[in-house]
Amino acid sequence: MIMTEGVYKAFREKDREIIALTPLDTHIKKGECILCWGPSGSGKTTFLNLISGIVKPTGGRIWLDGEKFSRLPEHFLSRIRRDKIGIIFQQFHLLSGFSLLDNVAMPLIPLGLNRAERHKKARELLTKLEMDHRLDFPVNHLSGGEQQRAAIARALINDPILITADEPSSAVDLKTTEQILDIFQKLKAEGKTIVMTSHDPAIKDADGLIDRTIFFERAADIPKRKTGSIGDVFE
Ligand SMILES: Nc1ncnc2c1ncn2[C@@H]1O[C@H](COP(=O)(O)OP(=O)(O)OP(=O)(O)O)[C@@H](O)[C@H]1O
Ligand SMILES: [Mg+2]
């Protein structure tokens, strides 16, 4: 389903290079539910961004569903994201001022469905997720937990084969965490491949949810200054 070979990401920040993700080889099979676990700054979000085609690797290769996509131009990546990937962002990235229904239906626009068809699909999904009592609410009037579930619904509307979720329980209470876990359990039962990051023991220990954990370690920043020493870098 997803294979990476020596995939890594470096960012240039002023006069030094930040290694966001050290080379990683991994093979995630279809239907697996993977937890990315590790300290803050160890590259978990970067890894999700790489496998969902939001950022390009500095080196190494990525295959998704048999397609090598690490070097594809942006318009191919956006097609793959549109057709195959549901991305649940940590910061939600909902469109403020638009209704819950419009937000969830939005990813269907490029698929050529008309407004009535888009709304029908979004309404069905939101009913399944027990959020149909808030359909006309502007998303910015929803509670944090409702916004998190709205972000999940938007990620699921295109029936993706891969779902990535960045810290899906970090901004919500225990009850919402349980609702989110319930959604993930159902997605897993449907055979979806799920890759998520979390620091939350409630997710790590959720009954039968996580098939495998990928452990991340923080890379030391590599000093690239012409003068100075390693000690300078962290001042
Ligand atoms: N666009 C960027 N430019 C420069 N450095 C970046 C950029 N994105 C990430 N980094 C750096 O890469 C490292 C890994 O970041 P990342 O967000 O992947 O960590 P993380 O494991 O998700 O951390 P957290 O648990 O806090 O969410 C961090 O040191 C971060 O500062
Ligand atoms: Mg992160």
PDB file of C-alpha atoms and ligand atoms in Angstrom:
ATOM      1  CA  MET A   1       0.000   0.000   0.000  1.00  0.00           C
ATOM      2  CA  ILE A   2       2.660   2.482   1.081  1.00  0.00           C
ATOM      3  CA  MET A   3       6.337   1.797   0.716  1.00  0.00           C
ATOM      4  CA  THR A   4       9.139   4.155   1.514  1.00  0.00           C
ATOM      5  CA  GLU A   5      12.801   3.655   0.772  1.00  0.00           C
ATOM      6  CA  GLY A   6      15.276   5.916   2.491  1.00  0.00           C
ATOM      7  CA  VAL A   7      12.754   8.723   2.451  1.00  0.00           C
ATOM      8  CA  TYR A   8      13.908  11.829   4.312  1.00  0.00           C
ATOM      9  CA  LYS A   9      13.140  15.498   4.546  1.00  0.00           C
ATOM     10  CA  ALA A  10      15.425  18.421   5.238  1.00  0.00           C
ATOM     11  CA  PHE A  11      14.507  22.080   5.473  1.00  0.00           C
ATOM     12  CA  ARG A  12      16.832  25.006   5.112  1.00  0.00           C
ATOM     13  CA  GLU A  13      16.417  27.521   7.888  1.00  0.00           C
ATOM     14  CA  LYS A  14      18.689  30.556   7.547  1.00  0.00           C
ATOM     15  CA  ASP A  15      22.222  29.145   7.534  1.00  0.00           C
ATOM     16  CA  ARG A  16      21.506  25.667   8.764  1.00  0.00           C
ATOM     17  CA  GLU A  17      19.802  22.540   7.638  1.00  0.00           C
ATOM     18  CA  ILE A  18      17.021  21.024   9.727  1.00  0.00           C
ATOM     19  CA  ILE A  19      16.579  17.309   9.294  1.00  0.00           C
ATOM     20  CA  ALA A  20      12.843  16.931   9.843  1.00  0.00           C
ATOM     21  CA  LEU A  21      12.817  13.215   9.070  1.00  0.00           C
ATOM     22  CA  THR A  22      15.829  10.904   8.998  1.00  0.00           C
ATOM     23  CA  PRO A  23      15.828   8.221   6.263  1.00  0.00           C
ATOM     24  CA  LEU A  24      12.958   5.841   6.788  1.00  0.00           C
ATOM     25  CA  ASP A  25      12.214   2.490   5.179  1.00  0.00           C
ATOM     26  CA  THR A  26       8.741   1.207   5.800  1.00  0.00           C
ATOM     27  CA  HIS A  27       6.066  -0.937   4.251  1.00  0.00           C
ATOM     28  CA  ILE A  28       2.477  -0.320   5.276  1.00  0.00           C
ATOM     29  CA  LYS A  29       0.056  -2.946   4.053  1.00  0.00           C
ATOM     30  CA  LYS A  30      -3.487  -2.368   2.880  1.00  0.00           C
ATOM     31  CA  GLY A  31      -5.890  -2.354   5.827  1.00  0.00           C
ATOM     32  CA  GLU A  32      -3.238  -1.738   8.449  1.00  0.00           C
ATOM     33  CA  CYS A  33      -3.745   0.851  11.154  1.00  0.00           C
ATOM     34  CA  ILE A  34      -0.389   2.418  11.946  1.00  0.00           C
ATOM     35  CA  LEU A  35       0.514   4.656  14.849  1.00  0.00           C
ATOM     36  CA  CYS A  36       3.443   7.060  14.467  1.00  0.00           C
ATOM     37  CA  TRP A  37       4.873   7.549  17.933  1.00  0.00           C
ATOM     38  CA  GLY A  38       7.798   9.623  19.157  1.00  0.00           C
ATOM     39  CA  PRO A  39       8.831  12.853  20.817  1.00  0.00           C
ATOM     40  CA  SER A  40       7.897  16.299  19.597  1.00  0.00           C
ATOM     41  CA  GLY A  41      10.012  17.303  16.606  1.00  0.00           C
ATOM     42  CA  SER A  42      10.841  13.736  15.571  1.00  0.00           C
ATOM     43  CA  GLY A  43       9.244  14.011  12.134  1.00  0.00           C
ATOM     44  CA  LYS A  44       5.838  12.388  12.568  1.00  0.00           C
ATOM     45  CA  THR A  45       3.854  15.177  10.910  1.00  0.00           C
ATOM     46  CA  THR A  46       6.526  15.423   8.236  1.00  0.00           C
ATOM     47  CA  PHE A  47       6.115  11.710   7.528  1.00  0.00           C
ATOM     48  CA  LEU A  48       2.327  12.079   7.185  1.00  0.00           C
ATOM     49  CA  ASN A  49       2.832  15.065   4.863  1.00  0.00           C
ATOM     50  CA  LEU A  50       5.224  13.010   2.732  1.00  0.00           C
ATOM     51  CA  ILE A  51       2.995   9.955   2.363  1.00  0.00           C
ATOM     52  CA  SER A  52      -0.037  12.114   1.621  1.00  0.00           C
ATOM     53  CA  GLY A  53       1.823  14.053  -1.055  1.00  0.00           C
ATOM     54  CA  ILE A  54       1.625  17.421   0.667  1.00  0.00           C
ATOM     55  CA  VAL A  55       5.391  17.831   0.746  1.00  0.00           C
ATOM     56  CA  LYS A  56       8.051  16.288  -1.451  1.00  0.00           C
ATOM     57  CA  PRO A  57      10.933  14.330   0.012  1.00  0.00           C
ATOM     58  CA  THR A  58      14.458  15.705  -0.105  1.00  0.00           C
ATOM     59  CA  GLY A  59      15.603  12.179  -0.920  1.00  0.00           C
ATOM     60  CA  GLY A  60      14.372   8.603  -1.065  1.00  0.00           C
ATOM     61  CA  ARG A  61      11.282   7.162  -2.690  1.00  0.00           C
ATOM     62  CA  ILE A  62       7.605   6.676  -1.867  1.00  0.00           C
ATOM     63  CA  TRP A  63       5.086   4.355  -3.507  1.00  0.00           C
ATOM     64  CA  LEU A  64       1.375   4.596  -2.874  1.00  0.00           C
ATOM     65  CA  ASP A  65      -0.921   1.867  -4.134  1.00  0.00           C
ATOM     66  CA  GLY A  66       1.781   0.651  -6.531  1.00  0.00           C
ATOM     67  CA  GLU A  67       2.397   4.117  -7.934  1.00  0.00           C
ATOM     68  CA  LYS A  68       5.747   5.776  -7.353  1.00  0.00           C
ATOM     69  CA  PHE A  69       4.712   9.242  -6.456  1.00  0.00           C
ATOM     70  CA  SER A  70       7.570  10.899  -4.646  1.00  0.00           C
ATOM     71  CA  ARG A  71       8.748  12.775  -7.723  1.00  0.00           C
ATOM     72  CA  LEU A  72       5.438  13.450  -9.446  1.00  0.00           C
ATOM     73  CA  PRO A  73       4.587  17.010 -10.409  1.00  0.00           C
ATOM     74  CA  GLU A  74       2.011  18.828  -8.298  1.00  0.00           C
ATOM     75  CA  HIS A  75      -0.970  18.282 -10.621  1.00  0.00           C
ATOM     76  CA  PHE A  76      -0.487  14.490 -10.420  1.00  0.00           C
ATOM     77  CA  LEU A  77      -0.084  14.646  -6.655  1.00  0.00           C
ATOM     78  CA  SER A  78      -3.273  16.654  -6.283  1.00  0.00           C
ATOM     79  CA  ARG A  79      -5.132  14.071  -8.390  1.00  0.00           C
ATOM     80  CA  ILE A  80      -3.849  11.260  -6.162  1.00  0.00           C
ATOM     81  CA  ARG A  81      -4.805  13.206  -3.027  1.00  0.00           C
ATOM     82  CA  ARG A  82      -8.253  13.885  -4.462  1.00  0.00           C
ATOM     83  CA  ASP A  83      -8.912  10.267  -5.456  1.00  0.00           C
ATOM     84  CA  LYS A  84      -7.114   8.182  -2.867  1.00  0.00           C
ATOM     85  CA  ILE A  85      -6.212  10.061   0.279  1.00  0.00           C
ATOM     86  CA  GLY A  86      -8.210  11.536   3.140  1.00  0.00           C
ATOM     87  CA  ILE A  87      -6.155  13.913   5.226  1.00  0.00           C
ATOM     88  CA  ILE A  88      -7.167  14.880   8.755  1.00  0.00           C
ATOM     89  CA  PHE A  89      -5.087  17.901   9.716  1.00  0.00           C
ATOM     90  CA  GLN A  90      -4.170  18.680  13.302  1.00  0.00           C
ATOM     91  CA  GLN A  91      -5.376  22.270  12.817  1.00  0.00           C
ATOM     92  CA  PHE A  92      -8.570  21.096  11.001  1.00  0.00           C
ATOM     93  CA  HIS A  93      -8.244  23.724   8.191  1.00  0.00           C
ATOM     94  CA  LEU A  94     -12.022  24.050   7.866  1.00  0.00           C
ATOM     95  CA  LEU A  95     -13.361  26.946   5.822  1.00  0.00           C
ATOM     96  CA  SER A  96     -14.658  29.489   8.289  1.00  0.00           C
ATOM     97  CA  GLY A  97     -18.019  31.039   7.449  1.00  0.00           C
ATOM     98  CA  PHE A  98     -19.115  28.053   5.372  1.00  0.00           C
ATOM     99  CA  SER A  99     -21.595  25.563   6.763  1.00  0.00           C
ATOM    100  CA  LEU A 100     -20.672  22.127   8.037  1.00  0.00           C
ATOM    101  CA  LEU A 101     -22.439  20.627   5.029  1.00  0.00           C
ATOM    102  CA  ASP A 102     -20.525  22.838   2.562  1.00  0.00           C
ATOM    103  CA  ASN A 103     -17.199  22.078   4.230  1.00  0.00           C
ATOM    104  CA  VAL A 104     -17.698  18.333   4.086  1.00  0.00           C
ATOM    105  CA  ALA A 105     -19.030  18.467   0.509  1.00  0.00           C
ATOM    106  CA  MET A 106     -16.173  20.692  -0.716  1.00  0.00           C
ATOM    107  CA  PRO A 107     -13.742  17.911  -1.822  1.00  0.00           C
ATOM    108  CA  LEU A 108     -16.446  16.626  -4.197  1.00  0.00           C
ATOM    109  CA  ILE A 109     -16.358  19.792  -6.323  1.00  0.00           C
ATOM    110  CA  PRO A 110     -13.413  18.668  -8.502  1.00  0.00           C
ATOM    111  CA  LEU A 111     -15.162  15.319  -9.049  1.00  0.00           C
ATOM    112  CA  GLY A 112     -17.824  17.061 -11.119  1.00  0.00           C
ATOM    113  CA  LEU A 113     -20.857  16.339  -8.929  1.00  0.00           C
ATOM    114  CA  ASN A 114     -23.524  19.016  -8.846  1.00  0.00           C
ATOM    115  CA  ARG A 115     -24.417  20.822  -5.627  1.00  0.00           C
ATOM    116  CA  ALA A 116     -27.454  18.658  -4.821  1.00  0.00           C
ATOM    117  CA  GLU A 117     -25.424  15.467  -5.311  1.00  0.00           C
ATOM    118  CA  ARG A 118     -22.563  16.800  -3.206  1.00  0.00           C
ATOM    119  CA  HIS A 119     -24.882  17.787  -0.404  1.00  0.00           C
ATOM    120  CA  LYS A 120     -26.686  14.451  -0.519  1.00  0.00           C
ATOM    121  CA  LYS A 121     -23.416  12.537  -0.054  1.00  0.00           C
ATOM    122  CA  ALA A 122     -22.208  14.897   2.678  1.00  0.00           C
ATOM    123  CA  ARG A 123     -25.554  14.669   4.486  1.00  0.00           C
ATOM    124  CA  GLU A 124     -25.409  10.858   4.407  1.00  0.00           C
ATOM    125  CA  LEU A 125     -21.889  10.795   5.806  1.00  0.00           C
ATOM    126  CA  LEU A 126     -22.673  13.341   8.515  1.00  0.00           C
ATOM    127  CA  THR A 127     -25.732  11.338   9.502  1.00  0.00           C
ATOM    128  CA  LYS A 128     -23.524   8.260   9.810  1.00  0.00           C
ATOM    129  CA  LEU A 129     -21.164  10.258  12.026  1.00  0.00           C
ATOM    130  CA  GLU A 130     -24.112  11.540  14.092  1.00  0.00           C
ATOM    131  CA  MET A 131     -23.533  15.164  13.169  1.00  0.00           C
ATOM    132  CA  ASP A 132     -26.669  15.773  11.131  1.00  0.00           C
ATOM    133  CA  HIS A 133     -28.112  18.141  13.768  1.00  0.00           C
ATOM    134  CA  ARG A 134     -25.507  20.785  12.829  1.00  0.00           C
ATOM    135  CA  LEU A 135     -25.596  20.668   9.025  1.00  0.00           C
ATOM    136  CA  ASP A 136     -26.344  24.364   8.488  1.00  0.00           C
ATOM    137  CA  PHE A 137     -24.044  25.666  11.226  1.00  0.00           C
ATOM    138  CA  PRO A 138     -21.078  27.764  10.125  1.00  0.00           C
ATOM    139  CA  VAL A 139     -18.145  25.498  11.052  1.00  0.00           C
ATOM    140  CA  ASN A 140     -16.608  28.243  13.171  1.00  0.00           C
ATOM    141  CA  HIS A 141     -19.647  28.037  15.471  1.00  0.00           C
ATOM    142  CA  LEU A 142     -19.060  24.348  16.164  1.00  0.00           C
ATOM    143  CA  SER A 143     -17.307  23.150  19.304  1.00  0.00           C
ATOM    144  CA  GLY A 144     -13.694  21.943  19.102  1.00  0.00           C
ATOM    145  CA  GLY A 145     -14.801  18.314  19.209  1.00  0.00           C
ATOM    146  CA  GLU A 146     -17.416  18.906  16.510  1.00  0.00           C
ATOM    147  CA  GLN A 147     -14.822  20.648  14.353  1.00  0.00           C
ATOM    148  CA  GLN A 148     -12.519  17.664  14.753  1.00  0.00           C
ATOM    149  CA  ARG A 149     -15.298  15.333  13.612  1.00  0.00           C
ATOM    150  CA  ALA A 150     -16.140  17.726  10.762  1.00  0.00           C
ATOM    151  CA  ALA A 151     -12.494  17.535   9.657  1.00  0.00           C
ATOM    152  CA  ILE A 152     -12.725  13.739   9.775  1.00  0.00           C
ATOM    153  CA  ALA A 153     -15.944  13.772   7.730  1.00  0.00           C
ATOM    154  CA  ARG A 154     -14.358  16.017   5.097  1.00  0.00           C
ATOM    155  CA  ALA A 155     -11.414  13.603   4.855  1.00  0.00           C
ATOM    156  CA  LEU A 156     -13.759  10.658   4.324  1.00  0.00           C
ATOM    157  CA  ILE A 157     -16.154  12.139   1.770  1.00  0.00           C
ATOM    158  CA  ASN A 158     -14.131  10.992  -1.260  1.00  0.00           C
ATOM    159  CA  ASP A 159     -14.009   7.416   0.089  1.00  0.00           C
ATOM    160  CA  PRO A 160     -10.194   7.378   0.292  1.00  0.00           C
ATOM    161  CA  ILE A 161      -8.125   4.204   0.440  1.00  0.00           C
ATOM    162  CA  LEU A 162      -5.595   5.872   2.738  1.00  0.00           C
ATOM    163  CA  ILE A 163      -6.491   8.052   5.706  1.00  0.00           C
ATOM    164  CA  THR A 164      -3.868  10.077   7.499  1.00  0.00           C
ATOM    165  CA  ALA A 165      -4.650  11.735  10.817  1.00  0.00           C
ATOM    166  CA  ASP A 166      -2.328  14.077  12.677  1.00  0.00           C
ATOM    167  CA  GLU A 167      -2.953  14.001  16.432  1.00  0.00           C
ATOM    168  CA  PRO A 168      -6.692  13.453  15.990  1.00  0.00           C
ATOM    169  CA  SER A 169      -7.395  13.577  19.727  1.00  0.00           C
ATOM    170  CA  SER A 170      -5.064  16.376  20.783  1.00  0.00           C
ATOM    171  CA  ALA A 171      -7.700  19.115  20.936  1.00  0.00           C
ATOM    172  CA  VAL A 172     -10.714  17.205  22.191  1.00  0.00           C
ATOM    173  CA  ASP A 173     -12.147  15.786  25.402  1.00  0.00           C
ATOM    174  CA  LEU A 174     -12.365  12.141  26.390  1.00  0.00           C
ATOM    175  CA  LYS A 175     -15.890  11.661  25.050  1.00  0.00           C
ATOM    176  CA  THR A 176     -14.918  13.006  21.622  1.00  0.00           C
ATOM    177  CA  THR A 177     -11.775  10.845  21.688  1.00  0.00           C
ATOM    178  CA  GLU A 178     -14.037   7.846  22.185  1.00  0.00           C
ATOM    179  CA  GLN A 179     -16.229   8.940  19.251  1.00  0.00           C
ATOM    180  CA  ILE A 180     -13.118   9.366  17.092  1.00  0.00           C
ATOM    181  CA  LEU A 181     -11.813   5.942  18.113  1.00  0.00           C
ATOM    182  CA  ASP A 182     -15.180   4.495  17.203  1.00  0.00           C
ATOM    183  CA  ILE A 183     -14.948   6.074  13.727  1.00  0.00           C
ATOM    184  CA  PHE A 184     -11.438   4.677  13.228  1.00  0.00           C
ATOM    185  CA  GLN A 185     -12.522   1.216  14.378  1.00  0.00           C
ATOM    186  CA  LYS A 186     -15.308   1.267  11.756  1.00  0.00           C
ATOM    187  CA  LEU A 187     -12.934   2.474   9.041  1.00  0.00           C
ATOM    188  CA  LYS A 188     -10.510  -0.289   9.946  1.00  0.00           C
ATOM    189  CA  ALA A 189     -13.324  -2.846   9.746  1.00  0.00           C
ATOM    190  CA  GLU A 190     -14.066  -1.504   6.249  1.00  0.00           C
ATOM    191  CA  GLY A 191     -10.459  -2.310   5.289  1.00  0.00           C
ATOM    192  CA  LYS A 192      -9.175   1.256   5.095  1.00  0.00           C
ATOM    193  CA  THR A 193      -5.500   1.907   5.631  1.00  0.00           C
ATOM    194  CA  ILE A 194      -4.979   4.395   8.442  1.00  0.00           C
ATOM    195  CA  VAL A 195      -1.771   6.150   9.426  1.00  0.00           C
ATOM    196  CA  MET A 196      -1.944   8.464  12.395  1.00  0.00           C
ATOM    197  CA  THR A 197       0.264  10.297  14.819  1.00  0.00           C
ATOM    198  CA  SER A 198      -0.569  10.651  18.472  1.00  0.00           C
ATOM    199  CA  HIS A 199       0.848  11.239  21.924  1.00  0.00           C
ATOM    200  CA  ASP A 200      -2.404   9.990  23.437  1.00  0.00           C
ATOM    201  CA  PRO A 201      -2.315   6.716  25.424  1.00  0.00           C
ATOM    202  CA  ALA A 202      -6.080   6.399  24.777  1.00  0.00           C
ATOM    203  CA  ILE A 203      -5.257   5.903  21.086  1.00  0.00           C
ATOM    204  CA  LYS A 204      -2.124   3.815  21.633  1.00  0.00           C
ATOM    205  CA  ASP A 205      -4.003   1.417  23.907  1.00  0.00           C
ATOM    206  CA  ALA A 206      -7.361   1.424  22.095  1.00  0.00           C
ATOM    207  CA  ASP A 207      -8.707  -2.097  21.964  1.00  0.00           C
ATOM    208  CA  GLY A 208      -7.504  -3.851  18.808  1.00  0.00           C
ATOM    209  CA  LEU A 209      -7.089  -0.634  16.810  1.00  0.00           C
ATOM    210  CA  ILE A 210      -3.355  -0.216  16.270  1.00  0.00           C
ATOM    211  CA  ASP A 211      -1.716  -2.988  14.248  1.00  0.00           C
ATOM    212  CA  ARG A 212       1.774  -1.584  14.338  1.00  0.00           C
ATOM    213  CA  THR A 213       3.701   1.355  15.734  1.00  0.00           C
ATOM    214  CA  ILE A 214       6.454   3.178  13.878  1.00  0.00           C
ATOM    215  CA  PHE A 215       8.802   4.817  16.359  1.00  0.00           C
ATOM    216  CA  PHE A 216      10.304   8.171  15.459  1.00  0.00           C
ATOM    217  CA  GLU A 217      13.421   9.725  16.897  1.00  0.00           C
ATOM    218  CA  ARG A 218      14.450  13.327  16.792  1.00  0.00           C
ATOM    219  CA  ALA A 219      17.333  14.040  14.416  1.00  0.00           C
ATOM    220  CA  ALA A 220      20.100  16.254  15.633  1.00  0.00           C
ATOM    221  CA  ASP A 221      20.280  19.465  13.612  1.00  0.00           C
ATOM    222  CA  ILE A 222      23.257  19.475  11.329  1.00  0.00           C
ATOM    223  CA  PRO A 223      25.212  22.697  11.627  1.00  0.00           C
ATOM    224  CA  LYS A 224      26.069  24.180   8.266  1.00  0.00           C
ATOM    225  CA  ARG A 225      27.690  27.383   9.457  1.00  0.00           C
ATOM    226  CA  LYS A 226      30.989  28.281   7.965  1.00  0.00           C
ATOM    227  CA  THR A 227      32.151  29.476  11.364  1.00  0.00           C
ATOM    228  CA  GLY A 228      31.111  28.445  14.848  1.00  0.00           C
ATOM    229  CA  SER A 229      30.660  25.098  16.467  1.00  0.00           C
ATOM    230  CA  ILE A 230      27.831  22.664  17.073  1.00  0.00           C
ATOM    231  CA  GLY A 231      27.253  24.280  20.461  1.00  0.00           C
ATOM    232  CA  ASP A 232      26.275  27.542  18.722  1.00  0.00           C
ATOM    233  CA  VAL A 233      23.392  25.963  16.899  1.00  0.00           C
ATOM    234  CA  PHE A 234      21.168  25.542  19.910  1.00  0.00           C
ATOM    235  CA  GLU A 235      21.784  28.977  21.440  1.00  0.00           C
TER     236      GLU A 235
HETATM  237  N1  LIG B   1       8.595  23.855   7.091  1.00  0.00           N
HETATM  238  C1  LIG B   1       9.577  23.625   7.969  1.00  0.00           C
HETATM  239  N2  LIG B   1      10.688  24.385   7.970  1.00  0.00           N
HETATM  240  C2  LIG B   1      11.695  24.156   8.852  1.00  0.00           C
HETATM  241  N3  LIG B   1      11.668  23.167   9.768  1.00  0.00           N
HETATM  242  C3  LIG B   1      10.594  22.378   9.810  1.00  0.00           C
HETATM  243  C4  LIG B   1       9.486  22.571   8.914  1.00  0.00           C
HETATM  244  N4  LIG B   1       8.548  21.607   9.195  1.00  0.00           N
HETATM  245  C5  LIG B   1       9.053  20.891  10.220  1.00  0.00           C
HETATM  246  N5  LIG B   1      10.267  21.344  10.575  1.00  0.00           N
HETATM  247  C6  LIG B   1      11.113  20.827  11.658  1.00  0.00           C
HETATM  248  O1  LIG B   1      11.243  19.431  11.486  1.00  0.00           O
HETATM  249  C7  LIG B   1      11.201  18.756  12.736  1.00  0.00           C
HETATM  250  C8  LIG B   1      10.109  17.699  12.689  1.00  0.00           C
HETATM  251  O2  LIG B   1       8.839  18.358  12.654  1.00  0.00           O
HETATM  252  P1  LIG B   1       7.456  17.593  12.739  1.00  0.00           P
HETATM  253  O3  LIG B   1       6.404  18.621  12.735  1.00  0.00           O
HETATM  254  O4  LIG B   1       7.443  16.559  11.681  1.00  0.00           O
HETATM  255  O5  LIG B   1       7.584  16.896  14.177  1.00  0.00           O
HETATM  256  P2  LIG B   1       6.505  16.020  14.968  1.00  0.00           P
HETATM  257  O6  LIG B   1       7.155  14.717  15.306  1.00  0.00           O
HETATM  258  O7  LIG B   1       5.236  15.995  14.242  1.00  0.00           O
HETATM  259  O8  LIG B   1       6.342  16.859  16.331  1.00  0.00           O
HETATM  260  P3  LIG B   1       5.028  17.050  17.258  1.00  0.00           P
HETATM  261  O9  LIG B   1       4.915  15.804  18.086  1.00  0.00           O
HETATM  262  O10 LIG B   1       5.409  18.242  18.120  1.00  0.00           O
HETATM  263  O11 LIG B   1       3.874  17.335  16.390  1.00  0.00           O
HETATM  264  C9  LIG B   1      10.983  19.835  13.786  1.00  0.00           C
HETATM  265  O12 LIG B   1      12.236  20.139  14.381  1.00  0.00           O
HETATM  266  C10 LIG B   1      10.460  21.012  13.002  1.00  0.00           C
HETATM  267  O13 LIG B   1      10.827  22.226  13.601  1.00  0.00           O
HETATM  268 MG    MG B   2       3.347  16.782  14.606  1.00  0.00          MG
END
